[in-house]
N, CA, C and O atoms as a DFTB+ gen file, in Angstrom:
224 C
 N C O
     1  1      93.622      19.730     131.175
     2  2      94.399      21.088     131.267
     3  2      95.675      20.942     132.017
     4  3      95.780      20.667     133.212
     5  1      96.821      21.206     130.992
     6  2      98.319      20.928     131.884
     7  2      98.733      22.265     132.386
     8  3      98.806      23.310     131.740
     9  1      98.974      22.077     133.554
    10  2      99.918      23.230     134.417
    11  2     101.497      22.799     134.616
    12  3     101.964      21.755     135.071
    13  1     102.106      23.901     134.142
    14  2     103.544      23.515     133.863
    15  2     103.852      23.472     135.687
    16  3     104.809      22.766     136.005
    17  1     103.351      23.941     136.454
    18  2     103.851      23.970     138.172
    19  2     103.668      22.733     138.379
    20  3     104.533      22.390     139.185
    21  1     102.964      21.779     138.077
    22  2     102.490      20.445     138.633
    23  2     103.995      19.793     138.071
    24  3     104.616      19.041     138.821
    25  1     104.415      20.057     137.005
    26  2     105.674      19.038     136.440
    27  2     106.834      19.800     137.236
    28  3     107.649      19.093     137.829
    29  1     106.957      21.083     137.287
    30  2     108.084      21.429     138.061
    31  2     108.258      20.856     139.440
    32  3     109.310      20.407     139.894
    33  1     106.712      20.953     140.250
    34  2     107.260      20.503     141.693
    35  2     107.425      18.936     141.679
    36  3     107.795      18.311     142.673
    37  1     107.103      18.327     140.410
    38  2     107.351      17.058     140.560
    39  2     108.931      16.702     140.555
    40  3     109.547      15.926     141.285
    41  1     109.407      17.560     139.443
    42  2     110.416      17.440     139.127
    43  2     111.354      17.787     140.148
    44  3     112.384      17.112     140.153
    45  1     111.206      18.951     141.276
    46  2     111.846      19.581     142.610
    47  2     111.717      18.483     143.300
    48  3     112.750      18.400     143.964
    49  1     110.976      17.505     143.547
    50  2     110.410      16.477     144.389
    51  2     111.682      15.061     144.254
    52  3     112.224      14.459     145.181
    53  1     111.832      14.891     142.959
    54  2     112.670      13.942     142.327
    55  2     114.102      14.353     142.525
    56  3     114.953      13.472     142.646
    57  1     114.505      15.895     142.577
    58  2     115.962      15.968     142.642
    59  2     116.209      15.950     144.199
    60  3     117.323      15.762     144.690
    61  1     114.869      16.199     145.045
    62  2     115.226      16.605     146.187
    63  2     115.617      14.761     146.714
    64  3     116.777      14.524     147.048
    65  1     114.633      13.673     146.733
    66  2     114.917      12.735     146.766
    67  2     115.981      12.047     146.513
    68  3     116.340      11.104     147.219
    69  1     116.779      12.567     145.168
    70  2     117.920      12.065     144.847
    71  2     119.050      12.776     145.814
    72  3     120.009      12.087     146.162
    73  1     118.967      13.909     146.177
    74  2     119.879      14.620     146.958
    75  2     120.332      14.343     148.523
    76  3     121.358      14.421     149.198
    77  1     118.879      13.956     148.699
    78  2     119.186      13.731     150.326
    79  2     118.894      12.037     150.881
    80  3     119.137      11.568     151.993
    81  1     118.282      11.345     149.655
    82  2     118.365      10.020     150.228
    83  2     119.411       8.985     149.789
    84  3     119.312       7.773     149.984
    85  1     120.390       9.589     149.193
    86  2     121.580       8.391     148.956
    87  2     122.192       8.546     149.877
    88  3     122.427       9.621     150.428
    89  1     122.706       7.008     150.324
    90  2     123.526       6.209     151.158
    91  2     124.714       5.648     150.639
    92  3     124.984       5.755     149.443
    93  1     125.543       4.980     151.545
    94  2     126.595       4.306     150.930
    95  2     126.731       3.325     149.815
    96  3     127.593       3.113     148.962
    97  1     125.441       2.738     150.158
    98  2     125.033       1.547     149.388
    99  2     124.007       1.448     148.736
   100  3     123.444       0.360     148.618
   101  1     123.502       2.675     148.118
   102  2     121.896       3.073     147.704
   103  2     121.081       3.908     148.190
   104  3     121.518       5.036     148.418
   105  1     120.124       3.703     148.393
   106  2     118.755       4.488     148.918
   107  2     118.453       4.025     149.978
   108  3     118.755       2.921     150.431
   109  1     117.667       5.069     150.566
   110  2     116.978       5.035     151.570
   111  2     115.643       5.792     151.917
   112  3     115.395       6.809     151.270
   113  1     114.850       5.415     152.797
   114  2     113.902       6.250     153.082
   115  2     114.570       7.418     153.777
   116  3     115.690       7.349     154.285
   117  1     113.627       8.743     153.759
   118  2     113.647       9.910     154.526
   119  2     112.840      10.122     156.061
   120  3     111.770      10.728     156.132
   121  1     113.473       9.573     157.166
   122  2     112.600       9.342     158.439
   123  2     111.743      10.914     158.876
   124  3     110.594      11.047     159.298
   125  1     112.354      11.534     158.708
   126  2     112.143      13.073     159.358
   127  2     112.815      14.481     158.063
   128  3     113.927      14.940     157.802
   129  1     111.254      14.751     157.511
   130  2     111.520      15.937     156.925
   131  2     111.969      17.144     157.547
   132  3     112.936      17.815     157.187
   133  1     111.240      17.364     158.455
   134  2     111.274      18.516     159.330
   135  2     112.225      19.090     159.795
   136  3     112.226      20.254     160.195
   137  1     113.476      18.052     159.793
   138  2     114.877      18.495     159.858
   139  2     116.239      18.631     158.794
   140  3     116.553      17.902     157.853
   141  1     116.936      19.914     159.359
   142  2     117.716      20.066     158.400
   143  2     119.237      19.637     158.965
   144  3     119.690      20.133     159.996
   145  1     119.960      18.662     158.166
   146  2     119.371      17.963     157.251
   147  2     118.522      16.781     157.211
   148  3     118.885      16.050     158.133
   149  1     117.578      16.269     156.579
   150  2     116.742      15.105     157.188
   151  2     117.205      13.740     157.619
   152  3     118.242      13.114     157.397
   153  1     116.313      13.523     158.180
   154  2     117.291      12.244     159.165
   155  2     116.516      11.083     158.287
   156  3     115.367      11.134     157.849
   157  1     117.484      10.019     158.158
   158  2     117.399       9.325     157.231
   159  2     117.127       8.054     157.989
   160  3     117.583       7.610     159.043
   161  1     116.165       7.570     157.048
   162  2     115.884       5.702     157.647
   163  2     117.094       4.745     157.355
   164  3     118.270       5.071     157.194
   165  1     116.397       3.166     157.315
   166  2     117.352       2.319     157.157
   167  2     117.300       1.443     156.267
   168  3     118.105       0.530     156.077
   169  1     115.738       1.848     155.317
   170  2     115.831       0.825     154.359
   171  2     114.666       1.715     153.142
   172  3     113.942       2.611     153.576
   173  1     114.628       1.300     151.559
   174  2     113.922       1.658     150.954
   175  2     113.334       0.411     150.072
   176  3     114.072      -0.482     149.657
   177  1     112.036       0.444     149.851
   178  2     112.030      -0.460     148.876
   179  2     112.143      -0.678     147.332
   180  3     111.921       0.079     146.387
   181  1     112.452      -1.625     147.384
   182  2     113.335      -1.586     145.868
   183  2     112.550      -1.105     145.037
   184  3     113.176      -0.366     144.277
   185  1     111.525      -1.152     144.808
   186  2     110.578      -0.739     143.397
   187  2     110.717       0.865     143.624
   188  3     110.918       1.361     142.515
   189  1     110.689       1.839     144.601
   190  2     110.760       2.955     145.169
   191  2     110.892       3.720     143.649
   192  3     109.984       4.298     143.053
   193  1     112.257       3.550     143.224
   194  2     112.596       4.516     142.042
   195  2     112.000       4.136     140.564
   196  3     111.786       4.785     139.540
   197  1     111.806       2.502     141.027
   198  2     111.283       2.411     139.570
   199  2     109.613       2.407     139.203
   200  3     109.122       2.252     138.085
   201  1     109.012       2.592     140.288
   202  2     107.306       2.425     140.340
   203  2     107.002       3.818     140.670
   204  3     106.270       4.439     139.898
   205  1     107.519       4.456     141.833
   206  2     106.879       5.619     142.639
   207  2     107.111       6.975     141.519
   208  3     106.130       7.502     140.995
   209  1     108.518       7.449     141.237
   210  2     108.723       8.299     140.253
   211  2     108.036       8.292     139.059
   212  3     108.004       9.245     138.280
   213  1     107.461       7.188     138.896
   214  2     106.534       7.264     137.026
   215  2     105.282       8.097     137.345
   216  3     104.807       8.973     136.623
   217  1     104.744       7.617     138.743
   218  2     103.265       8.621     138.935
   219  2     103.727      10.335     138.856
   220  3     103.043      11.279     138.462
   221  1     104.835      10.332     139.272
   222  2     105.170      11.862     139.468
   223  2     105.536      12.708     138.102
   224  3     105.808      13.906     138.172
């Protein structure tokens, strides 16, 4: 059974990652999602965008 709500949540997650994870030289992890704006870390695994997002 396909439910559109899961596709919408995944797309929202993707857009949020693009919005808040961008740094000057690429992308980084979000260290604390409970703050506004989110506190950023100092690294991102290189495979994150290519591998993780395909599962969403």
